[in-house]
Coordinates of C-alpha atoms in Angstrom, one line a residue:
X921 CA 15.6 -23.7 -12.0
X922 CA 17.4 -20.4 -10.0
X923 CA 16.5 -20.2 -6.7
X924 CA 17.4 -19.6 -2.9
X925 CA 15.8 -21.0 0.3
X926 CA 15.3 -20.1 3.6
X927 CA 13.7 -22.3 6.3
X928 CA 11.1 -20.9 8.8
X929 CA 10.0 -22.6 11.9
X930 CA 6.9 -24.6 12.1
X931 CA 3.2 -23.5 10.7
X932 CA 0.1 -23.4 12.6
X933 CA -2.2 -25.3 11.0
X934 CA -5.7 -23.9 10.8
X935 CA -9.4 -25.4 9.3
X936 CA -9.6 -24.1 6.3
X937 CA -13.0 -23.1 5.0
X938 CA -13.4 -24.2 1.8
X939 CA -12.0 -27.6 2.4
X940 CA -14.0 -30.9 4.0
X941 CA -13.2 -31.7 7.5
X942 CA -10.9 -34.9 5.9
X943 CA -9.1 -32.5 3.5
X944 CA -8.8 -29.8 5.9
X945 CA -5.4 -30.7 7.4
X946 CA -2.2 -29.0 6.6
X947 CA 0.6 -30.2 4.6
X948 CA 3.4 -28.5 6.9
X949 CA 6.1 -30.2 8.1
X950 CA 7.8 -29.6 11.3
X951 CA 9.9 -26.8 9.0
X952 CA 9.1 -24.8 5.8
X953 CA 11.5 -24.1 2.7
X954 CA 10.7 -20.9 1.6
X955 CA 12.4 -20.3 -1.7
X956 CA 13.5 -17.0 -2.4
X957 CA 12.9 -16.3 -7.0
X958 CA 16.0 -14.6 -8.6
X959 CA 14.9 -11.8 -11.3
X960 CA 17.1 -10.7 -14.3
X961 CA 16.8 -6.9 -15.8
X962 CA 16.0 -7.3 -19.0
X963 CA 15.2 -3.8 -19.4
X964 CA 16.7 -3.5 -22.9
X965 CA 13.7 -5.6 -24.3
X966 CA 11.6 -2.5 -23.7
X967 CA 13.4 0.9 -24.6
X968 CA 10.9 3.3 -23.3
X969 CA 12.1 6.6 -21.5
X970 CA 9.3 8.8 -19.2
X971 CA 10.3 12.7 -19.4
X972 CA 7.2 14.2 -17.4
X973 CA 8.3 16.4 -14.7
X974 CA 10.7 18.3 -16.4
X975 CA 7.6 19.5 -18.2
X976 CA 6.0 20.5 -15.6
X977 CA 4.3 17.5 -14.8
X978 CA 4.0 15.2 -11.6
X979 CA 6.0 12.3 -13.1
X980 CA 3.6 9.5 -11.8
X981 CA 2.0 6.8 -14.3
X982 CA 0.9 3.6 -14.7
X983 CA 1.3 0.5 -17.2
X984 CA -0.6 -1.8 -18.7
X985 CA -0.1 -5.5 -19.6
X986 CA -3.1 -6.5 -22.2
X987 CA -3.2 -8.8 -25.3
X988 CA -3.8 -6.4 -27.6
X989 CA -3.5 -8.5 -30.6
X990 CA -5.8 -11.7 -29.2
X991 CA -2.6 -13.7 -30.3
X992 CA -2.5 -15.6 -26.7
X993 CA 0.6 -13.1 -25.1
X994 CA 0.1 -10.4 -23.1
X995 CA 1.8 -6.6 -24.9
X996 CA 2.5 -3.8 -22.9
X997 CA 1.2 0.0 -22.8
X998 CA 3.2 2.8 -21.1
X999 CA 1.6 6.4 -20.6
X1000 CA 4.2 9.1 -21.0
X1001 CA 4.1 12.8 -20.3
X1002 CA 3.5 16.2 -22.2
X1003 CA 5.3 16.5 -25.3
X1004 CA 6.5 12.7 -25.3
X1005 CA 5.3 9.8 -27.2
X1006 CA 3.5 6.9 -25.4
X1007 CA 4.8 3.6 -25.7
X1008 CA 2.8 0.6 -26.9
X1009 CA 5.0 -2.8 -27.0
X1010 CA 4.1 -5.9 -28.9
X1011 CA 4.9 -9.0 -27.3
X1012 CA 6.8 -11.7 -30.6
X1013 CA 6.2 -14.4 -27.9
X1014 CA 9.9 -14.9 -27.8
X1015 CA 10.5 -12.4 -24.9
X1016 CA 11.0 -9.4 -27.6
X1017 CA 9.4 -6.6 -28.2
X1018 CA 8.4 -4.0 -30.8
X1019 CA 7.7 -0.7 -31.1
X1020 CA 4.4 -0.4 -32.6
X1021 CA 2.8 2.8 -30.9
X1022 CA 2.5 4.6 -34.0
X1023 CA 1.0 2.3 -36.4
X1024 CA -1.4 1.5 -33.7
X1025 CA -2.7 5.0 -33.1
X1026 CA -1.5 5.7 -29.3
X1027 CA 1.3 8.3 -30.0
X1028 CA -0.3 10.8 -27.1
X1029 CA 1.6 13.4 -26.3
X1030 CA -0.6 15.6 -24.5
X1031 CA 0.1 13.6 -21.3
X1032 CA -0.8 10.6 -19.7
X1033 CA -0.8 9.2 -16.1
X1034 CA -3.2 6.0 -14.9
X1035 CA -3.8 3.3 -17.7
X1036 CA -6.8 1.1 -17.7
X1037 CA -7.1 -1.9 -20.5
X1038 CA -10.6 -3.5 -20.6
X1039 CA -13.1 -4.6 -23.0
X1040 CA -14.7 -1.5 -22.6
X1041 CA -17.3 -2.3 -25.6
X1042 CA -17.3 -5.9 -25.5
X1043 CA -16.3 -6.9 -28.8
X1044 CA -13.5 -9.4 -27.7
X1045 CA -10.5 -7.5 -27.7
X1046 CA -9.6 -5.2 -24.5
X1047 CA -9.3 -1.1 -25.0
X1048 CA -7.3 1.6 -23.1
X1049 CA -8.5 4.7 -21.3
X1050 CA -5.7 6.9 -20.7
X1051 CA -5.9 9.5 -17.7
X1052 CA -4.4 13.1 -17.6
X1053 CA -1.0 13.7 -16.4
X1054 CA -0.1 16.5 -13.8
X1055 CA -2.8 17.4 -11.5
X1056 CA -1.8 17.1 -7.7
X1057 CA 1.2 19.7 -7.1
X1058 CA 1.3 21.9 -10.2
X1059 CA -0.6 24.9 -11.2
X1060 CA -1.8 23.7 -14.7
X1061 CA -4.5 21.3 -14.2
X1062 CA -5.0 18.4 -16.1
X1063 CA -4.0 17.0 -19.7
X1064 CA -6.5 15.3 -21.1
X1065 CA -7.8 11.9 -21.3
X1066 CA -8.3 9.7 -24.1
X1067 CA -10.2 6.4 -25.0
X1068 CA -8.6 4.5 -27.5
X1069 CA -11.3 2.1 -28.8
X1070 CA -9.4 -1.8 -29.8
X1071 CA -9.8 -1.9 -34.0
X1072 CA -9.3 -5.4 -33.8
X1073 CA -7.1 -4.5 -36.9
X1074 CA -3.6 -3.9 -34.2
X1075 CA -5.0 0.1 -34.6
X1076 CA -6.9 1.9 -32.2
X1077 CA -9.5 5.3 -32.5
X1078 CA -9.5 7.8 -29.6
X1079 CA -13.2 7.7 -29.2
X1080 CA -13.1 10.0 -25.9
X1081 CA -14.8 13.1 -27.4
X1082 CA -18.2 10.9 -27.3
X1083 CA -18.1 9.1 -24.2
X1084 CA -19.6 11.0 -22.0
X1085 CA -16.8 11.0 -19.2
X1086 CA -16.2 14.0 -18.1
X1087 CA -12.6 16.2 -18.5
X1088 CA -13.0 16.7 -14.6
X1089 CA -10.1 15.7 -12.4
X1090 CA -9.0 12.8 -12.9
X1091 CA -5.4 10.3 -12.2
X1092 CA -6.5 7.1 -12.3
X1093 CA -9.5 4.8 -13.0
X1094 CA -10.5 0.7 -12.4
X1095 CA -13.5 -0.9 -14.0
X1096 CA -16.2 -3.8 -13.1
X1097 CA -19.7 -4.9 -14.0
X1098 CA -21.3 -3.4 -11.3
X1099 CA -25.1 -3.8 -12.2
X1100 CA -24.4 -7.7 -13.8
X1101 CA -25.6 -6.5 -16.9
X1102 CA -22.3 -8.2 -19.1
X1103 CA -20.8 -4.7 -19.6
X1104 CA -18.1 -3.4 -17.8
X1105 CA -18.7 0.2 -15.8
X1106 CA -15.9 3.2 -14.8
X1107 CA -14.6 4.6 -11.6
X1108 CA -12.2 7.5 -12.1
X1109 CA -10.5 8.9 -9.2
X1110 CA -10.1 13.0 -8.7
X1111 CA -7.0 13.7 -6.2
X1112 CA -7.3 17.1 -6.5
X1113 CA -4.4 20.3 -6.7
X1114 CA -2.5 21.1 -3.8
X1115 CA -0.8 24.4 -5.5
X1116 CA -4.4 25.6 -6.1
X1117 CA -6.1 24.6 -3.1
X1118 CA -8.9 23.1 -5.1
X1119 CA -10.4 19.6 -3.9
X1120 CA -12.0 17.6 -6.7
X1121 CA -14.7 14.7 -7.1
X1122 CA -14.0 11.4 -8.1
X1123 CA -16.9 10.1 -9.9
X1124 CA -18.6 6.8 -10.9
X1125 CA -19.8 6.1 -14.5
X1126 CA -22.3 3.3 -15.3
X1127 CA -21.6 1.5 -19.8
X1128 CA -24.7 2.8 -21.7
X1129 CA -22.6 0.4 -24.9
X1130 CA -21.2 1.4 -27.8
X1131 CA -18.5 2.9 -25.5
X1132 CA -20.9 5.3 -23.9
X1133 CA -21.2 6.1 -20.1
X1134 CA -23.4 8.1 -18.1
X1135 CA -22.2 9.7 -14.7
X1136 CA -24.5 8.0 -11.8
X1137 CA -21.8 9.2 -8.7
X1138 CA -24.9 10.9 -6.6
X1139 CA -27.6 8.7 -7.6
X1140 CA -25.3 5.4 -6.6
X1141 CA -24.4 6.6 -3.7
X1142 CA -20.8 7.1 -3.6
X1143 CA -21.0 10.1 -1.1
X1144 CA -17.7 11.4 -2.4
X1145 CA -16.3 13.7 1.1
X1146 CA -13.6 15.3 -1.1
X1147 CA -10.7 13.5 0.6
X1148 CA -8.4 13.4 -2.8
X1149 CA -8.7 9.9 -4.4
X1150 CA -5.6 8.4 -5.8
X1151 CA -6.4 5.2 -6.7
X1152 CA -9.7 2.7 -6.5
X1153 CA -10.2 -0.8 -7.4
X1154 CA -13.3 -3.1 -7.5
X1155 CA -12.9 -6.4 -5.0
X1156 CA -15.8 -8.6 -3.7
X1157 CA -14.9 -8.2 -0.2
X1158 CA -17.9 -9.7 1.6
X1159 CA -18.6 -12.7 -1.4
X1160 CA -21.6 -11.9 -1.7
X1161 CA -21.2 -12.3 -5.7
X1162 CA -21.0 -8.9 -6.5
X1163 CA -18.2 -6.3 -7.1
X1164 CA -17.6 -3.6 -3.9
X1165 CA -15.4 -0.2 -4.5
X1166 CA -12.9 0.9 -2.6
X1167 CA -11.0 4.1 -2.5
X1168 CA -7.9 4.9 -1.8
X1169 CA -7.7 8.6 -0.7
X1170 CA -4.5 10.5 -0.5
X1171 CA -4.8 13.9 -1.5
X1172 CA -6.6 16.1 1.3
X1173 CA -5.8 19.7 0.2
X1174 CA -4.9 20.4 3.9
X1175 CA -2.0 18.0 3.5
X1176 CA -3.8 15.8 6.3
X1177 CA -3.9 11.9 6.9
X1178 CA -6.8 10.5 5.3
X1179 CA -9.1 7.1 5.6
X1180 CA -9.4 4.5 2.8
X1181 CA -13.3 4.4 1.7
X1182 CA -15.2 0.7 1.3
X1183 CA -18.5 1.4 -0.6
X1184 CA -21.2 -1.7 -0.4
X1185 CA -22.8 -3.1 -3.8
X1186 CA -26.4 -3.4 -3.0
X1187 CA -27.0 -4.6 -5.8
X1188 CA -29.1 -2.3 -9.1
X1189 CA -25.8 -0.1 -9.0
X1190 CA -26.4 1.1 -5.6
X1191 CA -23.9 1.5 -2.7
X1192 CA -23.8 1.8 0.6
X1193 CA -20.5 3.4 2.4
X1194 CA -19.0 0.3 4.8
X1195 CA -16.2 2.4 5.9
X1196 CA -16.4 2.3 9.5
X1197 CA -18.3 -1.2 10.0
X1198 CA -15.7 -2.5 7.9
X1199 CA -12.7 -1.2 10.0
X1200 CA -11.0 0.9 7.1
X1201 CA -12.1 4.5 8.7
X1202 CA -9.6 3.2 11.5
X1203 CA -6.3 3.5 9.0
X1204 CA -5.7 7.0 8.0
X1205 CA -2.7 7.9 5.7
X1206 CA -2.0 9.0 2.3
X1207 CA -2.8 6.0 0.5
X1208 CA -1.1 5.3 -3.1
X1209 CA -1.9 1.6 -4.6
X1210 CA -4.8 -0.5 -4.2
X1211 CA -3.4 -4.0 -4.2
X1212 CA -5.7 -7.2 -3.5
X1213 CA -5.0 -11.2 -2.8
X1214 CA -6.0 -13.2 -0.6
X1215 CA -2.5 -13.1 1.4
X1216 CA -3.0 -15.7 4.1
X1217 CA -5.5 -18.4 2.1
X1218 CA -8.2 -18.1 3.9
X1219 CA -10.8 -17.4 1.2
X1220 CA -11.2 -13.7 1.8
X1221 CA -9.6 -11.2 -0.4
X1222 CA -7.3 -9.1 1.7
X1223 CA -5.4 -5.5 1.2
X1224 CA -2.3 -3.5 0.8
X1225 CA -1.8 0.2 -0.1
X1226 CA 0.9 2.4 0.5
X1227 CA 2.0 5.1 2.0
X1228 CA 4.5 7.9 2.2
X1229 CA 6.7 6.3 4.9
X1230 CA 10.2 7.0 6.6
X1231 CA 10.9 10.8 6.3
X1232 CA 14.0 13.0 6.5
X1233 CA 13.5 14.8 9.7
X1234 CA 15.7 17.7 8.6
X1235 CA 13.4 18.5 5.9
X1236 CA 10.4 19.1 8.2
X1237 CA 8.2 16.5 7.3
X1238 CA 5.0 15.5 8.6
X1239 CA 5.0 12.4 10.8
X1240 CA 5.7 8.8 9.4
X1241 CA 3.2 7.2 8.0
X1242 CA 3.0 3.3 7.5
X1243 CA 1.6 1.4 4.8
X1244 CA -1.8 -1.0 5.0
X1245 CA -2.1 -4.4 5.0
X1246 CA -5.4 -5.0 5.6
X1247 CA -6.6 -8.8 6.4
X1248 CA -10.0 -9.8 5.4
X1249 CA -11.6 -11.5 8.0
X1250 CA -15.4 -12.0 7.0
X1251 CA -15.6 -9.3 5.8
X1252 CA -13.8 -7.1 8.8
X1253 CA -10.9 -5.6 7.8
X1254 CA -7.7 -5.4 10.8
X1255 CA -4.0 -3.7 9.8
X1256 CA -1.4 -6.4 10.1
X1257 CA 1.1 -3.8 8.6
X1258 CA 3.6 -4.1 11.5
X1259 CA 3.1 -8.1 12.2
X1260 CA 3.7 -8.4 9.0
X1261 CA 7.0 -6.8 9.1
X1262 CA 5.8 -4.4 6.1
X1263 CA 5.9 -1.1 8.2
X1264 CA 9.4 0.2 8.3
X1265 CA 10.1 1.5 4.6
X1266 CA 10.5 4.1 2.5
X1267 CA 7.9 5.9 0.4
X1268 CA 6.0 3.4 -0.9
X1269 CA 3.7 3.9 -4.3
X1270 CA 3.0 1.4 -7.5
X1271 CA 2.9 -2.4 -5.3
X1272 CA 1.6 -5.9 -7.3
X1273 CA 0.9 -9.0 -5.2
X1274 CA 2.0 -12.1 -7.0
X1275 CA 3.0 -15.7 -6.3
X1276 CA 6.6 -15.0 -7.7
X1277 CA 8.2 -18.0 -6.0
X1278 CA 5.1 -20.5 -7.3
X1279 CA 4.8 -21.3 -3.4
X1280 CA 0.7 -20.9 -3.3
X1281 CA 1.4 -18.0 -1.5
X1282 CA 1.4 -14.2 -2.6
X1283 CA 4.2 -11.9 -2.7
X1284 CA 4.6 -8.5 -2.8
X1285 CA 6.7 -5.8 -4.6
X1286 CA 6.2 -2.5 -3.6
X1287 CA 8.2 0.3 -5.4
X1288 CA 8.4 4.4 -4.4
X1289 CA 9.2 8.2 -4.3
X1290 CA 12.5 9.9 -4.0
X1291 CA 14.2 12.6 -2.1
X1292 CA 13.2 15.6 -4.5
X1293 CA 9.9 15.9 -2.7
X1294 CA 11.7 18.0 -0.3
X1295 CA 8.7 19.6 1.0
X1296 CA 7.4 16.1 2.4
X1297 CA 10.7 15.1 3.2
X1298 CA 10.4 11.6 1.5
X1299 CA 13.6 9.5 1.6
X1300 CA 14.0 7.4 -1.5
X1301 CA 13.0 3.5 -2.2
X1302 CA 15.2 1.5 -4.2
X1303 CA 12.6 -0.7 -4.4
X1304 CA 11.4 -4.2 -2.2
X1305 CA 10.5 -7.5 -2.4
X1306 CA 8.8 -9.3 -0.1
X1307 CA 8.1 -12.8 -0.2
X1308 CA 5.2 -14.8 1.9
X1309 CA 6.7 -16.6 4.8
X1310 CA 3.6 -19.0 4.5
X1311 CA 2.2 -17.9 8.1
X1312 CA -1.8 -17.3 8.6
X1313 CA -2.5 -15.4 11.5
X1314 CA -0.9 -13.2 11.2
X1315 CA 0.8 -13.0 7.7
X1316 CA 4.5 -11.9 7.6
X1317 CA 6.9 -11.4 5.2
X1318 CA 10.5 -11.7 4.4
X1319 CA 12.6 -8.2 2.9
X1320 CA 14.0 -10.4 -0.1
X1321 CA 15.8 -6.8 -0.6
X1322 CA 19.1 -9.0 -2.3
X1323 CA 16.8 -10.3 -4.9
X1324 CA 15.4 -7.1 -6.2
X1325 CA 17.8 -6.4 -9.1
X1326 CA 17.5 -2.6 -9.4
X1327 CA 18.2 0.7 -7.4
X1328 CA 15.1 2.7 -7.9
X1329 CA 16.0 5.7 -5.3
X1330 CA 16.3 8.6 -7.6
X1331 CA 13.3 7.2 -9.6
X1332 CA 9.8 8.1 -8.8
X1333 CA 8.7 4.6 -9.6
X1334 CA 5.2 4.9 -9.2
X1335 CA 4.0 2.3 -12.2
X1336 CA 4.3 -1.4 -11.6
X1337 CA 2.4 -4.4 -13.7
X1338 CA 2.7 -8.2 -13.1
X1339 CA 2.6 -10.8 -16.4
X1340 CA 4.2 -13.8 -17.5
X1341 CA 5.3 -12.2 -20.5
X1342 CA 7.4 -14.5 -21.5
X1343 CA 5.5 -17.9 -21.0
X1344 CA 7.5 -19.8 -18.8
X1345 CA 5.1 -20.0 -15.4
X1346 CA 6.6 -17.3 -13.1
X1347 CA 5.5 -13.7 -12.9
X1348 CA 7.6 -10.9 -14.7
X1349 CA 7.3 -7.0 -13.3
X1350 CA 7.4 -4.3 -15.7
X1351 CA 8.2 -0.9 -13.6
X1352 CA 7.4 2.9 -15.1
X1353 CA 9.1 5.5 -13.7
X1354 CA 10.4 9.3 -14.2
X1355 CA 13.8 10.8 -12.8
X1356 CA 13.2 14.8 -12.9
X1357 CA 15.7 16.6 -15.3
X1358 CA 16.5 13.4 -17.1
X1359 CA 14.5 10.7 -18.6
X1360 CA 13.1 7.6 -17.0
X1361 CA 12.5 4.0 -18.3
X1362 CA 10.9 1.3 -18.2
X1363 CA 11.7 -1.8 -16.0
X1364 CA 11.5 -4.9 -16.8
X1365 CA 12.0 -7.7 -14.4
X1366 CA 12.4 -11.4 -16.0
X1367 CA 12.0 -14.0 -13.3
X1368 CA 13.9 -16.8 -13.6
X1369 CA 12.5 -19.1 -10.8
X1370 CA 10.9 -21.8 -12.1
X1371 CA 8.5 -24.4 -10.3
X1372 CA 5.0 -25.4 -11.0
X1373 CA 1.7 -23.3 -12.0
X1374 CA -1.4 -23.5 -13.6
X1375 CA -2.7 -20.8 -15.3
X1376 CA -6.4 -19.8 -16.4
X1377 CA -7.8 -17.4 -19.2
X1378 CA -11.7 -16.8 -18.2
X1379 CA -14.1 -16.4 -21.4
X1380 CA -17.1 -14.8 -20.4
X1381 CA -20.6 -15.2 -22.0
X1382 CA -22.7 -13.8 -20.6
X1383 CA -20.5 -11.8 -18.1
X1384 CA -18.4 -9.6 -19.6
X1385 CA -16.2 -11.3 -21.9
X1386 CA -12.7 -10.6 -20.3
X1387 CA -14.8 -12.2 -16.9
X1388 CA -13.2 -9.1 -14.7
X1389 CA -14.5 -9.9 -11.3
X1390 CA -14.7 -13.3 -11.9
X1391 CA -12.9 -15.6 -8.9
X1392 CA -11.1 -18.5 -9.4
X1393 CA -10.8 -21.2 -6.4
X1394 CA -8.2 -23.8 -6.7
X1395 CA -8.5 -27.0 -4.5
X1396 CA -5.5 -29.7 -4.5
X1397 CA -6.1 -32.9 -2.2
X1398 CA -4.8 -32.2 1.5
X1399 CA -3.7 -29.2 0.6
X1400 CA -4.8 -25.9 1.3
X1401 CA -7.2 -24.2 -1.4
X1402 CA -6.1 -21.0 -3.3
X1403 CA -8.5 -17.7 -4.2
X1404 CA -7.2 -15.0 -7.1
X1405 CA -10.0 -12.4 -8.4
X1406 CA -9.5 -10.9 -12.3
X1407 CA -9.0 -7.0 -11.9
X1408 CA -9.2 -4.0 -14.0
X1409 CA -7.3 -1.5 -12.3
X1410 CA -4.8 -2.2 -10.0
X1411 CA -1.7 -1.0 -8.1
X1412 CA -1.7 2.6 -9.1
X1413 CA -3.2 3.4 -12.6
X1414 CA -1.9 0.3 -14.0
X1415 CA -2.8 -2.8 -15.2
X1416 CA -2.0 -6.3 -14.3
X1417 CA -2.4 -9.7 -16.9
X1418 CA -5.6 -10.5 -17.3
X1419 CA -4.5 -14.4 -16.9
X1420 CA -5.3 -16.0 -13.8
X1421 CA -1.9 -17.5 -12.2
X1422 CA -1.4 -20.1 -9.3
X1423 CA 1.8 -21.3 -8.2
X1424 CA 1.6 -24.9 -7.1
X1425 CA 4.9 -25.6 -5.3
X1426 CA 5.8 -28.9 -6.1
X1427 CA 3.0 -30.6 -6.1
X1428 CA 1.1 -32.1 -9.2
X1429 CA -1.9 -33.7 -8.3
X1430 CA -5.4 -33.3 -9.8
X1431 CA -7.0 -30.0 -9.6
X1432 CA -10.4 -28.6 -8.9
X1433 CA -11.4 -25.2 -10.3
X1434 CA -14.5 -23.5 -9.3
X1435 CA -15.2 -20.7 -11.0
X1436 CA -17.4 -17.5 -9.6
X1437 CA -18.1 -15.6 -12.9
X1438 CA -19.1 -11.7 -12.7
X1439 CA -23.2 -12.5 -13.4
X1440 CA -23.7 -14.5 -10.4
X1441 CA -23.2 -18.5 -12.3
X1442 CA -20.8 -21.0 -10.1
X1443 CA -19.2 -23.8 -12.2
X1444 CA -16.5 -26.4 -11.7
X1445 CA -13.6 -27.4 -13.8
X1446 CA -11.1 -30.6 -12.8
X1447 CA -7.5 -31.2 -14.8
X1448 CA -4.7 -33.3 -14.2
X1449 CA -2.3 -31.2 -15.9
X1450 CA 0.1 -28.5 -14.6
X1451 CA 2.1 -26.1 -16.2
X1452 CA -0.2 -25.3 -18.5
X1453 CA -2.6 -22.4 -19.3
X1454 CA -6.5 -23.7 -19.5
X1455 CA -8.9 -21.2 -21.7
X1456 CA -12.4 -21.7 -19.5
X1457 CA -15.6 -20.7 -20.6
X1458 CA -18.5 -19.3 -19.2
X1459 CA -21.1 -22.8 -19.4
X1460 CA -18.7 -25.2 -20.1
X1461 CA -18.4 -26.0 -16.7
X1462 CA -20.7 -28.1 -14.2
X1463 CA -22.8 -26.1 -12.5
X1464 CA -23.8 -25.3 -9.1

């Protein structure tokens, strides 16, 4: 095990609401040990090089960690721009890779941006929808998308021509079940084009099957304002059991500082717009990521987004604008951003949350713009991590900026993905980015730390078989419980592992999993084992 430590001063100890009033105590002692997880580059392992806005495109995209294979590791998808070949990686389970984008089917070329992998049919095996590259501050308008149906075969068939989604705007999208009915439904957000002065809608599409969709924006009620969506992402914010929507706007074609949107399931696909009640029409900015966890482990999924950040003030830029971090507190959302010493940085775009230290506590990674966004006056990020100092109320977080083994400042980093690709129980990052008149590359980040985990894959039946928008609740004796939700969609236009993860520090007593799966069924799991990955299926369980 690689690792460094700090020590903080004492916790407060809080109730915590999941646990008994006998379980409910803290295990603090009068200091904590926070240890700080050493990553390796091992960008060699993926040779993948991004040439999109020396083409004329915006040189932003996701990626995508997914199992494309069903052969129990998770393979990675990168979108590239026009004229260049995307990149789809199989995992060999020894932390190699190969090339297989062409015998698979995903060569591209037109242009890509956000990636979405989900069982989009629900056949077992997860698909790809591919959104348009170069949209926001060009003349030319989007490249197309595509929806590259899973073969099970390792091949894929671009079935986009008869989906039914639209060639509208479009930059990124995230999926959930939003009417309970097992299949999993699309929202794609629109930013719309500054050059031309022309605001798009973002739009919300309900699964017909058979990789179908029909476009139910209006009739669900997502009163779209034409604020410029960037990102979105699907999060039961209230736990009420079913999936809410927010959007994260950032594309006004004044150029002005926008809210965040929160959008209500009702339930029957309907939505109600929570914005204000919920405290999110207080944070205006230009909002890039949509990254969820429950940061303080309280039980209620909390937020962070980005933002553009520390300027140039020779360039003539518009004032600073800070990032969210928005803590969830039933179901009220307040901005802990400067608390939790996250305000002060640079341009901020692609950021994952993820226990990288296997503390029980989420991190963050937040990567960024660079300076040749002259207009907006942007200074560079090399890129950050912050680790979880452990505190509740508020949150804060310690600039780990010595453990981040890269310098991303002439990069325009925009796509980050969390996995443990290679097996070992810590979290590895996988970082897309473009650099203008030369190629970028992909990023990968091995961690080397160590320390105990448990992971979970979720097996729907009669959810949606991937279980996205399930939520898994860990509960270890006199200790505090743990909350992580399965996403499609995450960060910006990327997507994360599909396998649950939960760092466990150094303890190793007997676990208790309750499950909330997508349709509304509660179950419970127990095991005695760490460091191991548990398959858990839907009715297997005891029930509630």
């Amino acid at each position: 095990m690689k690792f460094k430590c700090i020590v903080l001063s004492a916790l407060s100890t809080l109730p915590f609401i999941y646990l008994t009033p006998a379980l409910a105590q803290s295990s603090a002692s009068n200091h904590n040990i926070v240890e700080l997880p050493m990553f390796s580059d091992n960008s060699q392992a993926i040779p993948f090089y991004r040439n999109s806005l020396a083409l004329g495109g915006d040189g932003i995209s996701g990626a995508a960690w997914f199992d494309y294979d069903n052969d129990g590791d998770d393979d990675v998808f990168l979108p590239n721009g026009v004229g260049g070949a995307n990149g789809l990686y199989e995992n060999l389970g020894d932390g190699s890779f190969i090339d297989v984008t062409l015998a698979a089917g995903v060569l591209g070329g037109e242009g890509g941006a956000g990636v979405l992998a989900a069982d989009f049919d629900n056949d077992g095996d997860q698909d790809l929808l591919v959104l348009g590259d170069g949209n926001i501050m060009n003349p030319y308008g989007n490249t197309p998308i595509a929806l590259y149906r899973n073969n099970g075969d390792k091949t894929f068939t671009d079935v986009f021509a008869q989906s039914g989604i639209s060639m509208d705007s479009h930059l990124t999208a995230s999926a959930a079940d939003i009417d309970d009915d097992g299949d999993l439904d699309i929202f794609i957000s629109a930013p719309g084009n500054l050059m031309l002065q022309r605001q798009d809608h973002s739009k919300l599409y309900l699964n017909d099957g058979n990789l179908t969709f029909t476009d139910i924006t209006d009739v669900a009620g997502i009163t779209d304002t034409g604020l410029g969506a960037c990102v979105s992402a699907f999060s039961d914010y209230d736990k009420d059991g079913d999936v809410d929507l927010f959007v994260g706007n950032c594309n006004e074609i004044q150029f002005l500082p926008v809210p965040m949107q929160l959008y209500r399931n009702d339930g029957d696909a309907q939505f109600t717009d929570v914005s204000i009640e919920s405290g999110l029409s207080n944070v205006l900015g230009y909002w890039m990521s949509a990254t969820f966890g429950d940061f303080n482990n309280d039980g209620w999924i909390d937020l962070y987004s980005s933002n553009l950040g520390k300027y140039d003030r020779n360039t003539g830029g518009p004032a600073p604008t800070l990032p969210a971090f928005l803590i969830n507190h039933h179901g009220v959302f307040k901005n802990y951003a400067v608390e939790a010493q996250l305000s002060d940085f640079e341009f901020g775009w692609g950021a994952s949350a993820a226990d990288f230290n296997n503390d029980g506590w989420l991190d963050l990674m937040v990567v960024g713009n660079v300076p040749q966004l002259g207009y907006i006056g942007a200074i560079g990020n090399p890129g950050h991590l912050f680790i979880n100092s452990q505190e509740r109320y508020p949150p804060r977080f310690i600039n780990a900026e010595d453990e981040f083994p890269l310098n991303l400042q002439d990069h325009y980093a925009s796509g980050i993905a969390t996995s443990d690709y290679d097996g070992d129980g810590d979290i590895d990052v996988i970082i897309n980015s473009d650099s203008g008149l030369v190629p970028g590359q992909a990023f990968v980040l091995e961690n080397e730390h160590g320390g105990n985990w448990l992971k979970l894959k979720l097996k729907g039946t009669i959810s949606n078989k991937d279980a996205i928008g399930a939520r898994a609740t860990i509960f270890r004796k006199q200790l505090m419980a743990q909350v992580r939700e399965i996403y499609a969609g995450s960060a910006f236009g990327a997507s994360d592992s599909k396998v649950i993860h939960f760092g466990l520090g150094d303890s190793k007593k007997a676990i208790w999993i309750r499950i909330d799966w997508p349709t509304g069924g509660k179950e419970w799991f127990k095991t005695t084992e760490v460091n191991t990955t548990l398959t858990l299926v839907e009715g297997e369980g005891w029930g509630l």
